[in-house]
Each structure stands twice: as C-alpha cells, then as structure tokens.
C-alpha cells in the first residue's frame, strides 16, 4: 500500500526538474497526477524553457508506474487558464487531495536598485501570484472532497533568509511563507493542511546555468559548474554542494501523506543546514 | 524493505508514551532498538511516572515485531548510566545510527513561585538529559562512519513562551540551541540533528489530574474529564483536534531518521496541528 495510495495530486511546473520528480515520487506511492507547465520562456530567464517533450516525458514516466496523469500546458500567471486545466483534471480523475505549488523561475540578477520593472514583475507574477492562483484553483476541489487535504508550497532558503542581488526572488519566496501561514489558518477547519518547503540549491536546470554560477562566484570571468560547486557547498553545513530533486520530493511526500496528518503551518527546510549559516 | 532497515536506534524514555511509540514505529520499519527509561518517580513530578513493567511491555512489543531490543533502567540525569546503557546496547547490536532523545517530564508553577528543586529537576531531565543522550551516542555514530540522525524532542514550548511552565519553556528552548549547535558540529560527519515540536500529545504526561488542573483551574475537579479538557487543549490548535497521538510524533521521528531526510539538518519541525500559527 503506497503512502498516498488512491489520492490525486496537482503539480505545477511538472515538465521537468523538481516538479517532474514530485509527480514521479507521488505516483510511486500510489497517487494519480494532474500536471501543468508553462512550456514557454519567461522573458529574461537565463536558461532554456521546458518543452512539450519534457512534459511528455513526465507523462511517460508516470504512466510507466501504472498511474494515471492528466497533463496540460497552463500558465500559473493566468488564473482562468490554470483553473480550467485543474477542473479538467479533477473531472477526469475524480478527486483532488494534494497540491504541490512548485512552478517557479529564476531571472537575471541585479542589486535591488538596479532591478527593472520587468524583472520584478515577472518574478512576483510567477513565484508568488502563481502560487496563490494554484491554491485558489485547488481549494474548492479539496473542500468538495470533504476528506481534508495537503497543500505544499515550494518556497526556498530565500524564503527565510536574505540574499544579495535577488531581492525579487527573496521577496516572492518570503511572500509564499505569508501565503502558507494564512492558508493554514483559513483551511484548518476543513482539515486541509498547508506547509512550505525551503530547499537549498537543487541540481536542476533552474540553477545549473551561468547566471547562478555568477551569483555564487562573482569574481570569476566564466564560472562553470565546477566553480559553482565549492561556492554552493560553502552555503551549506553538510559537506555537499547541492541536494537532488528527489530530496525535495521526499519532503513533499511526507507532508502530503497521512503520516503528517497534524502537521500544518510549517516552513520545512531541506537545506543541508544552510539556515544554520 | 523498511525505511530504517538494518539500523539501530537509541530511544530515551522508551517505557511508555511517545518513547515506546517511537521504538515501535522504528522497529516496524526495520530498526533494532536500544531503550532506556528511569522507570521510577521524580518527587517534583505531579503524576505517576513509568514502572519497570512498562519497559518490559515495550520489549515485548518490539520482539513481537522480530526486532532486537536492549532495554536498560537508566536515568538521563546521570551521564555514566546513559553511557553504560548505550555502550552495552551497541556492543550487543553492533552499531548506532539513530538517536531519539525523548525522555522528558512536566511540572508547573509561575517563575516567580517555582521552588528551586522543581526548576532544577526540569532542566536536569529535559535539557541536560538530552545533552547526555547525544554525548553518549556521538562516539558510536561517528565510529560507524555512515553518518546518522539525532532527533531531539522539544515542544511548541521550545518555540514560544507559555505561562506557568517557564522552567519547561526554558528547557525546551535550550533543546533548540543544543540541536542547532550539534547540527553544526556533526555536519562534517554527515550526522544530522533536528528537533520535533509537538503540541499536546495524548499520553500520561498530560492525561492526569495535575495537568487537568493547570488547564481547567476554573472547573470543579469532578468536571475535569477527558472530554472537557479536550476542548481546552483543542483551543491551542488550529486544526479542530484536541491533541495529537504519539504515533504522529513517531512518524516525524521516522522521517527525520530515514534516508529520505538525508539532507535535512538543523530544522525545528513542529507537529502541532497549527498551534504555532
């Protein structure tokens, strides 16, 4: 018996990286999946966007586990489009129990007084407003089930600490904590739990790019993954440079499962002790 | 394959309540157990503490799961007793991977009125006892060279002040400081250290007439039933429940002890039905 057997999970940003990993981990433990992803570039993002092929691969891997998946292209910035994708998924899979608000971006970086309106707005729209949209679209379905539920918001170490040159990201990810705490209060009477996860650097395309390498190794002309590793490790207490997507998925799984039936309102770091530094 | 298969866990306060539950949950997932308990009374504690027969029952239940257990009467206030019990357990079971520093007591009084001995007993058991458990275990975990996981049982009172239990609050806050420092000191050895923060747990430590009097001083003693007290305890929580069960804390201990949390360290994890909100 899987740890989320028979449940249905809605995951944003599910084409690749952490989102795909969450979909697979929850499916391994018995859940069916409703997956959405933008599949388009965000202006100024310093890495390539996920593609339809990426989302197709998520579908293939979930189906290989003999679980069902409804995958569609949707933009978390667009509430109506996101709602339709979720409503269609629930209509097909019959229920909703778990939400992983995972979709997020990294953009070009700059000191706060040099951030442009576009850099700021793109970030807030996706990493904060997109998370609200995800919860808002899901709440009616969770409430309608009458069985409680679990909403897991992906914040960041940057949701509990400040970092120079990414004020837009830090602000959005701190905002997610406020959203989490308020949702946890509002939804407690329905036994719907809401928690956030705070990863240190995760080995995915969002950080494995030159913009992030430069943030961590600003003194090098052309920093590489190899240059990034020791600088990244220096932020952690455990002697590792970064965590893997599955480490975040295992935290999502714990919070989503009935093992955490009374855990709500918690910001949970999966950060190799980064917060201790 | 259990989630802590083949590992050995040291659990303090294992005769009953949360400690027994932790031992059982870890054994269900494949761990062998080193158990200690005072199995005796401390004069300043206003409820009946565990008996030798309680520890015998823990042994019976672990052995019924086909796991091994080495159980010893030992007082966490006495480092030499703790060390002897752990050393003996490791000698018999061959290794040490997991520590649950769970042993704790509860008593009451305003800080202005607390008697010297009541304060000292609290700090000796709930803070110094936790240090002793970690100190006795660290050489064995290090010797294994495989990393490890130490889980300290704090409380929601480790994260906020609460009137009439200032000594308990001070001890449980101290546990957080101990956890954060241990997490830094032991990270190079991949030994992770985290704390769990339960709201009220349905055990003998709260289900007794002395604790009922603390929570319902306005009610005549005859009306202080589990039902009326449930409403008082429940008022602390956001989820509509009076208290959590020992297994809910055990499931958090299990997750933190398992390799699923391999990069989680330095974290304060509430299992508190939203009490912190």
Coordinates of C-alpha atoms in Angstrom, one line a residue:
Chain A
X1 CA 0.0 0.0 0.0
X2 CA 1.5 3.3 -1.1
X3 CA 1.8 6.2 1.3
X4 CA -0.6 8.3 -0.9
X5 CA -2.5 5.4 -2.4
X6 CA -5.7 6.4 -4.3
X7 CA -5.1 10.1 -3.9
X8 CA -4.8 12.7 -6.7
X9 CA -2.1 15.3 -6.7
X10 CA -2.0 18.6 -8.7
X11 CA 1.6 19.7 -9.5
X12 CA 2.6 22.9 -11.3
X13 CA 5.9 23.2 -13.2
X14 CA 5.7 19.4 -13.7
X15 CA 7.5 19.1 -17.1
X16 CA 11.0 18.7 -15.5
X17 CA 13.2 19.3 -12.5
X18 CA 11.6 19.2 -9.1
X19 CA 8.0 19.2 -10.5
X20 CA 8.6 16.0 -12.5
X21 CA 10.4 14.4 -9.6
X22 CA 7.4 15.2 -7.3
X23 CA 5.0 13.7 -9.8
X24 CA 7.0 10.5 -10.1
X25 CA 7.6 10.2 -6.3
X26 CA 3.9 10.7 -5.5
X27 CA 2.9 8.3 -8.3
X28 CA 5.4 5.7 -6.9
X29 CA 3.4 5.9 -3.7
X30 CA 0.1 5.4 -5.4
X31 CA -1.2 8.9 -6.4
X32 CA -2.6 9.9 -9.8
X33 CA -1.4 13.2 -11.1
X34 CA -2.7 16.4 -12.6
X35 CA 0.3 18.2 -14.2
X36 CA 0.7 21.6 -15.7
X37 CA 3.6 23.5 -17.1
X38 CA 4.1 26.8 -19.0
X39 CA 6.4 25.3 -21.7
X40 CA 7.4 28.8 -22.7
X41 CA 10.3 31.1 -22.0
X42 CA 9.8 33.8 -19.4
X43 CA 11.4 37.0 -20.7
X44 CA 14.9 37.3 -19.3
X45 CA 15.2 33.9 -17.8
X46 CA 18.8 32.9 -18.1
X47 CA 18.1 29.3 -19.1
X48 CA 16.0 27.4 -21.7
X49 CA 12.3 26.9 -21.0
X50 CA 10.8 23.4 -20.5
X51 CA 9.4 21.9 -23.7
X52 CA 6.4 19.8 -24.7
X53 CA 8.8 16.9 -25.0
X54 CA 9.7 17.4 -21.3
X55 CA 6.1 17.3 -20.2
X56 CA 5.6 14.2 -22.5
X57 CA 8.5 12.5 -20.7
X58 CA 6.8 13.2 -17.3
X59 CA 3.6 11.6 -18.6
X60 CA 5.6 8.6 -19.9
X61 CA 7.3 8.1 -16.6
X62 CA 4.1 8.4 -14.5
X63 CA 2.3 6.0 -16.8
X64 CA 5.2 3.6 -16.6
X65 CA 4.3 3.3 -12.9
X66 CA 0.7 2.4 -13.9
X67 CA -0.7 5.6 -12.5
X68 CA -2.9 8.0 -14.4
X69 CA -1.8 11.5 -15.4
X70 CA -3.7 14.4 -17.0
X71 CA -1.1 16.9 -18.3
X72 CA -1.7 20.2 -19.9
X73 CA 0.0 23.4 -20.9
X74 CA -1.0 26.2 -18.5
X75 CA 0.4 29.4 -17.1
X76 CA 0.3 29.9 -13.4
X77 CA 0.1 33.7 -14.0
X78 CA -3.2 33.2 -15.8
X79 CA -5.8 32.1 -13.2
X80 CA -8.6 31.2 -15.7
X81 CA -6.3 29.0 -17.7
X82 CA -4.9 27.3 -14.7
X83 CA -8.4 26.8 -13.2
X84 CA -9.6 25.2 -16.4
X85 CA -6.6 22.8 -16.5
X86 CA -7.2 21.7 -12.9
X87 CA -11.0 21.5 -13.3
X88 CA -10.5 19.2 -16.4
X89 CA -8.0 17.1 -14.4
X90 CA -10.4 16.6 -11.5
X91 CA -13.3 15.8 -13.9
X92 CA -11.2 13.1 -15.3
X93 CA -9.5 11.7 -12.2
X94 CA -12.5 12.2 -9.9
X95 CA -11.0 13.9 -6.8
X96 CA -8.2 16.2 -5.5
X97 CA -6.2 15.6 -2.3
X98 CA -2.7 17.0 -2.7
X99 CA -1.3 20.2 -4.2
X100 CA 2.3 20.9 -5.0
X101 CA 2.7 24.6 -6.0
X102 CA 6.1 24.1 -7.5
X103 CA 6.3 26.2 -10.6
X104 CA 9.0 28.9 -10.2
X105 CA 11.5 30.8 -12.1
X106 CA 14.9 32.4 -11.7
X107 CA 15.7 35.5 -13.7
X108 CA 18.6 37.8 -14.3
X109 CA 20.1 39.2 -11.1
X110 CA 21.0 42.7 -10.0
X111 CA 21.3 44.9 -6.9
X112 CA 17.8 45.9 -5.7
X113 CA 18.2 49.5 -7.0
X114 CA 19.0 48.2 -10.5
X115 CA 16.2 45.6 -10.8
X116 CA 14.0 46.6 -13.7
X117 CA 10.2 46.7 -13.5
X118 CA 10.0 43.7 -15.8
X119 CA 12.5 41.6 -13.8
X120 CA 10.5 42.4 -10.6
X121 CA 7.1 41.8 -12.1
X122 CA 7.8 38.6 -14.0
X123 CA 9.2 37.2 -10.8
X124 CA 6.3 38.2 -8.5
X125 CA 3.8 37.1 -11.1
X126 CA 5.1 33.6 -11.3
X127 CA 6.7 32.8 -7.9
X128 CA 4.1 34.5 -5.7
X129 CA 0.9 35.2 -7.6
X130 CA 1.2 31.9 -9.4
X131 CA 1.3 30.1 -6.1
X132 CA -1.8 31.9 -4.9
X133 CA -3.6 31.0 -8.2
X134 CA -2.6 27.4 -7.7
X135 CA -4.1 27.3 -4.2
X136 CA -7.2 29.3 -5.2
X137 CA -8.0 27.0 -8.0
X138 CA -7.5 23.9 -5.9
X139 CA -9.3 24.9 -2.7
X140 CA -12.9 24.3 -4.0
X141 CA -12.0 20.8 -5.1
X142 CA -10.3 19.9 -1.8
X143 CA -13.2 21.2 0.2
X144 CA -15.7 19.4 -2.0
X145 CA -14.0 16.1 -1.2
X146 CA -14.6 16.6 2.5
X147 CA -11.6 14.4 3.3
X148 CA -9.2 17.2 4.2
X149 CA -6.0 17.5 2.1
X150 CA -2.5 18.8 1.9
X151 CA -1.1 21.8 0.1
X152 CA 2.7 22.1 -0.2
X153 CA 4.1 25.4 -1.4
X154 CA 7.6 25.4 -2.7
X155 CA 9.4 28.4 -1.2
X156 CA 13.2 28.5 -0.9
X157 CA 16.1 29.1 1.5
X158 CA 15.5 32.6 0.1
X159 CA 12.0 32.5 1.8
X160 CA 13.6 32.6 5.2
X161 CA 16.9 34.4 4.6
X162 CA 18.0 37.4 2.5
X163 CA 20.4 37.1 -0.4
X164 CA 22.1 40.0 -2.2
X165 CA 21.2 40.6 -5.9
X166 CA 17.9 38.7 -6.0
X167 CA 15.5 40.9 -4.0
X168 CA 12.7 40.0 -6.3
X169 CA 13.2 36.3 -5.7
X170 CA 13.7 36.7 -2.0
X171 CA 10.6 38.9 -1.8
X172 CA 8.4 36.4 -3.7
X173 CA 9.7 33.4 -1.7
X174 CA 9.1 35.2 1.6
X175 CA 5.7 36.1 0.4
X176 CA 5.0 32.4 -0.1
X177 CA 5.5 31.9 3.6
X178 CA 2.9 34.5 4.4
X179 CA 0.5 32.9 2.0
X180 CA 1.2 29.5 3.6
X181 CA 0.6 30.7 7.1
X182 CA -2.6 32.4 6.2
X183 CA -3.9 29.5 4.1
X184 CA -3.1 27.1 7.0
X185 CA -5.3 29.2 9.3
X186 CA -8.1 29.6 6.8
X187 CA -8.3 25.9 5.8
X188 CA -7.7 24.3 9.2
X189 CA -11.4 23.9 9.9
X190 CA -11.6 21.7 6.8
X191 CA -8.6 19.6 7.9
X192 CA -6.7 20.9 4.9
X193 CA -3.0 21.3 5.8
X194 CA -0.7 23.9 4.3
X195 CA 3.1 23.8 4.6
X196 CA 6.1 25.2 2.7
X197 CA 9.4 23.7 1.7
X198 CA 12.7 25.6 1.7
X199 CA 15.3 23.9 -0.4
X200 CA 18.9 24.9 -0.6
X201 CA 20.4 24.8 -4.1
X202 CA 18.8 21.9 -6.1
X203 CA 20.6 20.2 -9.0
X204 CA 18.1 21.3 -11.8
X205 CA 18.2 23.5 -14.9
X206 CA 17.0 26.5 -12.9
X207 CA 20.3 26.9 -11.1
X208 CA 22.7 25.0 -13.3
X209 CA 23.3 27.9 -15.6
X210 CA 25.8 30.7 -15.9
X211 CA 23.6 33.3 -14.2
X212 CA 23.5 31.3 -11.0
X213 CA 27.2 30.4 -11.3
X214 CA 28.0 34.2 -11.4
X215 CA 25.8 34.9 -8.4
X216 CA 27.8 32.4 -6.4
X217 CA 31.2 33.0 -7.9
X218 CA 31.1 36.7 -8.9
X219 CA 34.8 37.1 -9.2
X220 CA 35.3 34.6 -12.0
X221 CA 35.0 35.6 -15.6
X222 CA 33.4 32.4 -16.9
X223 CA 32.3 30.4 -13.9
X224 CA 31.4 26.7 -14.5
X225 CA 29.5 24.0 -12.6
X226 CA 32.9 23.0 -11.2
X227 CA 33.5 26.6 -9.9
X228 CA 29.9 26.8 -8.6
X229 CA 30.2 23.6 -6.5
X230 CA 32.6 24.8 -3.8
X231 CA 30.8 28.2 -3.6
X232 CA 27.5 26.4 -3.3
X233 CA 28.8 24.0 -0.7
X234 CA 30.1 26.9 1.4
X235 CA 26.4 27.9 1.9
X236 CA 25.6 24.5 3.4
X237 CA 26.5 23.0 6.7
X238 CA 26.6 19.4 5.5
X239 CA 29.6 18.8 3.2
X240 CA 27.6 18.6 0.0
X241 CA 27.3 21.2 -2.9
X242 CA 23.5 20.8 -3.5
X243 CA 20.6 18.4 -3.0
X244 CA 18.8 16.4 -5.6
X245 CA 15.2 16.9 -6.8
X246 CA 14.2 13.7 -5.1
X247 CA 15.2 15.1 -1.7
X248 CA 12.5 17.8 -2.1
X249 CA 10.1 15.2 -3.4
X250 CA 10.6 13.1 -0.2
X251 CA 9.7 16.1 1.9
X252 CA 6.6 16.7 -0.3
X253 CA 5.6 13.1 0.1
X254 CA 5.9 13.2 3.9
X255 CA 3.9 16.4 4.1
X256 CA 1.3 15.1 1.6
X257 CA 0.9 11.7 3.4
X258 CA -1.3 10.9 6.4
X259 CA 1.9 10.4 8.4
X260 CA 1.9 14.3 8.6
X261 CA -1.9 14.4 9.3
X262 CA -1.4 17.0 12.0
X263 CA 1.5 19.0 10.5
X264 CA 0.3 22.4 9.3
X265 CA 1.7 25.9 9.1
X266 CA 5.3 24.6 9.0
X267 CA 8.1 26.1 6.9
X268 CA 10.3 22.9 6.4
X269 CA 13.9 23.4 5.2
X270 CA 15.5 20.7 3.1
X271 CA 18.7 22.7 3.1
X272 CA 21.7 20.7 4.2
X273 CA 21.9 23.0 7.2
X274 CA 22.1 26.2 5.1
X275 CA 19.9 28.0 7.6
X276 CA 22.4 27.5 10.3
X277 CA 25.0 29.6 8.5
Chain B
X1 CA 12.4 -3.1 2.8
X2 CA 11.8 -0.9 5.8
X3 CA 12.6 2.7 5.8
X4 CA 15.3 2.3 8.5
X5 CA 16.1 -1.3 7.7
X6 CA 19.2 -2.7 9.5
X7 CA 19.8 0.4 11.5
X8 CA 20.0 0.7 15.3
X9 CA 18.1 3.4 17.2
X10 CA 18.7 4.6 20.8
X11 CA 15.5 5.9 22.4
X12 CA 15.3 7.5 25.8
X13 CA 12.1 7.5 27.9
X14 CA 11.1 4.3 26.0
X15 CA 9.0 2.6 28.7
X16 CA 5.7 4.2 27.5
X17 CA 4.1 7.1 25.8
X18 CA 5.9 8.8 22.9
X19 CA 9.2 6.9 23.6
X20 CA 7.5 3.5 23.3
X21 CA 5.7 4.6 20.2
X22 CA 9.0 5.8 18.6
X23 CA 10.7 2.5 19.4
X24 CA 7.8 0.5 17.8
X25 CA 7.5 2.7 14.7
X26 CA 11.2 2.5 14.0
X27 CA 11.2 -1.3 14.7
X28 CA 8.2 -1.6 12.3
X29 CA 10.5 -0.1 9.6
X30 CA 13.4 -2.4 10.3
X31 CA 15.4 -0.9 13.2
X32 CA 16.8 -2.6 16.3
X33 CA 16.4 -0.6 19.5
X34 CA 18.5 0.4 22.5
X35 CA 15.9 1.6 25.1
X36 CA 16.4 3.3 28.4
X37 CA 13.9 4.7 30.9
X38 CA 14.1 5.9 34.5
X39 CA 11.2 3.6 35.4
X40 CA 10.8 5.4 38.7
X41 CA 9.4 8.6 40.2
X42 CA 10.9 12.1 40.5
X43 CA 9.5 13.8 43.6
X44 CA 8.7 17.2 41.8
X45 CA 6.7 15.5 39.1
X46 CA 3.0 15.6 39.9
X47 CA 1.9 12.5 38.1
X48 CA 2.9 8.8 38.2
X49 CA 5.9 8.1 36.1
X50 CA 6.8 4.9 34.4
X51 CA 7.3 1.5 36.0
X52 CA 9.6 -1.4 35.2
X53 CA 6.6 -3.3 33.9
X54 CA 6.1 -0.5 31.3
X55 CA 9.6 -1.0 29.9
X56 CA 9.0 -4.8 29.8
X57 CA 5.9 -4.2 27.7
X58 CA 8.0 -2.1 25.2
X59 CA 10.4 -5.0 25.0
X60 CA 7.6 -7.5 24.4
X61 CA 6.1 -5.4 21.6
X62 CA 9.5 -4.9 19.8
X63 CA 10.3 -8.6 20.0
X64 CA 6.8 -9.3 18.6
X65 CA 8.0 -7.4 15.5
X66 CA 11.0 -9.7 15.2
X67 CA 13.4 -6.9 16.0
X68 CA 16.0 -7.0 18.7
X69 CA 16.0 -4.6 21.7
X70 CA 18.4 -4.0 24.6
X71 CA 16.4 -2.3 27.4
X72 CA 18.0 -0.8 30.5
X73 CA 16.9 1.1 33.5
X74 CA 18.9 4.4 33.3
X75 CA 18.5 8.0 34.4
X76 CA 19.3 10.6 31.7
X77 CA 20.4 12.9 34.5
X78 CA 23.4 10.6 35.2
X79 CA 25.8 10.6 32.2
X80 CA 27.6 7.5 33.3
X81 CA 24.4 5.5 33.5
X82 CA 23.4 6.7 30.0
X83 CA 26.8 5.9 28.6
X84 CA 26.9 2.5 30.1
X85 CA 23.5 1.6 28.7
X86 CA 24.4 2.9 25.2
X87 CA 27.8 1.2 25.2
X88 CA 26.2 -2.1 26.2
X89 CA 23.5 -1.7 23.6
X90 CA 25.9 -1.0 20.8
X91 CA 28.1 -3.9 22.0
X92 CA 25.1 -6.2 21.6
X93 CA 23.5 -4.8 18.5
X94 CA 26.7 -3.8 16.6
X95 CA 26.2 -0.2 15.6
X96 CA 24.3 3.0 16.2
X97 CA 22.6 5.2 13.6
X98 CA 19.6 7.0 15.1
X99 CA 19.0 8.8 18.4
X100 CA 15.6 9.8 19.8
X101 CA 16.3 12.0 22.8
X102 CA 12.7 11.8 24.0
X103 CA 12.8 11.4 27.8
X104 CA 11.1 14.3 29.5
X105 CA 9.0 15.4 32.4
X106 CA 6.3 18.0 33.1
X107 CA 5.5 20.1 36.1
X108 CA 4.1 23.6 36.8
X109 CA 4.4 26.8 38.6
X110 CA 4.9 30.5 37.8
X111 CA 8.6 31.5 37.5
X112 CA 8.1 33.9 40.5
X113 CA 7.0 31.0 42.7
X114 CA 8.8 27.9 41.4
X115 CA 10.7 26.1 44.0
X116 CA 14.4 25.6 43.4
X117 CA 14.2 21.8 43.1
X118 CA 11.3 21.9 40.7
X119 CA 13.3 24.1 38.4
X120 CA 16.4 22.1 38.7
X121 CA 14.7 18.7 38.1
X122 CA 13.2 20.1 34.9
X123 CA 16.5 21.4 33.5
X124 CA 18.3 18.3 34.6
X125 CA 15.9 15.9 32.8
X126 CA 14.6 17.9 29.8
X127 CA 17.8 19.7 28.8
X128 CA 20.9 18.2 30.5
X129 CA 19.4 14.7 29.9
X130 CA 19.1 15.5 26.1
X131 CA 22.8 16.6 26.1
X132 CA 23.8 13.4 27.9
X133 CA 21.9 11.2 25.3
X134 CA 23.6 13.0 22.4
X135 CA 27.0 12.9 24.1
X136 CA 26.8 9.2 24.9
X137 CA 25.7 8.4 21.3
X138 CA 28.1 10.6 19.2
X139 CA 31.2 8.4 19.5
X140 CA 29.3 5.4 18.4
X141 CA 27.6 7.1 15.4
X142 CA 31.0 8.6 14.4
X143 CA 32.7 5.2 14.7
X144 CA 30.2 3.8 12.2
X145 CA 31.4 6.2 9.5
X146 CA 28.0 6.1 7.9
X147 CA 26.5 9.4 9.2
X148 CA 23.4 9.3 11.3
X149 CA 20.4 11.1 12.6
X150 CA 19.7 12.6 16.0
X151 CA 16.2 13.7 16.8
X152 CA 15.6 15.8 19.9
X153 CA 12.1 16.1 21.3
X154 CA 11.4 19.7 22.1
X155 CA 7.9 21.1 22.2
X156 CA 5.8 24.0 21.0
X157 CA 7.1 25.4 24.3
X158 CA 10.6 25.3 22.6
X159 CA 9.4 28.0 20.2
X160 CA 7.3 30.3 22.3
X161 CA 6.7 31.3 25.9
X162 CA 3.9 29.8 28.0
X163 CA 2.8 30.9 31.4
X164 CA 3.1 28.7 34.4
X165 CA 5.6 26.4 32.8
X166 CA 8.6 28.7 32.5
X167 CA 11.1 26.1 33.5
X168 CA 9.7 23.7 30.9
X169 CA 9.8 26.5 28.3
X170 CA 13.4 27.3 29.2
X171 CA 14.5 23.7 29.0
X172 CA 12.7 23.1 25.6
X173 CA 14.1 26.3 24.2
X174 CA 17.5 25.1 25.3
X175 CA 17.0 21.9 23.3
X176 CA 16.7 24.1 20.2
X177 CA 20.0 25.7 20.9
X178 CA 21.6 22.3 21.6
X179 CA 20.1 21.0 18.3
X180 CA 21.4 23.9 16.2
X181 CA 24.9 23.6 17.7
X182 CA 25.1 19.8 17.4
X183 CA 23.9 20.2 13.7
X184 CA 26.9 22.4 13.0
X185 CA 29.4 20.3 15.0
X186 CA 28.4 17.0 13.5
X187 CA 27.7 18.0 9.8
X188 CA 31.3 17.1 8.7
X189 CA 30.4 13.5 9.7
X190 CA 27.1 13.6 7.9
X191 CA 25.3 13.3 11.2
X192 CA 22.1 15.2 11.0
X193 CA 20.4 16.8 14.1
X194 CA 16.8 18.1 14.2
X195 CA 14.2 18.8 16.8
X196 CA 10.4 17.9 16.8
X197 CA 7.9 20.3 18.4
X198 CA 4.7 18.6 19.4
X199 CA 1.6 20.3 20.6
X200 CA -0.2 18.4 23.4
X201 CA 0.2 14.6 22.9
X202 CA -2.3 12.1 24.2
X203 CA -0.1 10.4 26.8
X204 CA 0.0 10.0 30.6
X205 CA 2.2 13.2 30.7
X206 CA -0.9 15.3 30.0
X207 CA -3.8 12.9 30.8
X208 CA -3.5 13.3 34.6
X209 CA -5.3 15.3 37.3
X210 CA -2.4 17.7 37.9
X211 CA -2.3 18.7 34.2
X212 CA -6.0 18.9 34.0
X213 CA -5.9 21.4 37.0
X214 CA -3.4 23.5 35.1
X215 CA -5.7 23.7 32.0
X216 CA -9.0 24.0 33.8
X217 CA -8.4 25.7 37.2
X218 CA -11.9 27.2 36.9
X219 CA -13.7 23.8 36.8
X220 CA -14.5 21.7 39.9
X221 CA -12.4 18.6 39.9
X222 CA -15.3 16.3 39.2
X223 CA -15.9 18.2 35.9
X224 CA -12.3 17.9 34.7
X225 CA -12.9 14.9 32.3
X226 CA -11.0 14.0 29.2
X227 CA -13.9 15.4 27.2
X228 CA -14.0 18.8 28.9
X229 CA -10.2 19.0 28.9
X230 CA -10.2 18.1 25.2
X231 CA -11.9 21.4 24.4
X232 CA -9.3 23.3 26.5
X233 CA -6.3 21.6 24.8
X234 CA -8.0 21.9 21.4
X235 CA -8.3 25.6 21.8
X236 CA -4.5 25.8 21.4
X237 CA -4.6 24.2 17.9
X238 CA -5.8 25.5 14.5
X239 CA -6.8 22.0 13.2
X240 CA -10.0 21.0 15.0
X241 CA -8.5 18.3 17.2
X242 CA -7.8 18.3 21.0
X243 CA -4.3 16.7 20.8
X244 CA -2.2 14.5 18.6
X245 CA -1.3 10.9 19.1
X246 CA 2.2 9.5 20.0
X247 CA 2.3 7.9 16.5
X248 CA 2.1 11.3 14.9
X249 CA 5.4 12.3 16.6
X250 CA 6.8 8.9 15.8
X251 CA 6.1 9.4 12.1
X252 CA 8.0 12.7 12.2
X253 CA 10.9 11.0 14.0
X254 CA 10.9 8.2 11.4
X255 CA 11.0 10.6 8.5
X256 CA 13.9 12.6 10.0
X257 CA 15.7 9.3 10.9
X258 CA 15.3 7.9 7.5
X259 CA 17.5 8.4 4.4
X260 CA 14.5 10.3 2.8
X261 CA 15.7 13.2 5.0
X262 CA 19.3 12.7 4.2
X263 CA 20.0 16.4 3.7
X264 CA 17.6 17.7 6.4
X265 CA 19.6 19.1 9.4
X266 CA 19.3 22.0 11.9
X267 CA 15.5 22.0 11.5
X268 CA 12.8 22.7 14.1
X269 CA 9.8 20.6 12.9
X270 CA 6.5 21.3 14.6
X271 CA 3.9 18.5 14.7
X272 CA 1.4 20.8 16.3
X273 CA -1.9 21.0 14.5
X274 CA -1.1 24.6 13.6
X275 CA -0.5 25.6 17.3
X276 CA 2.3 27.9 16.2
X277 CA 0.0 29.9 13.9

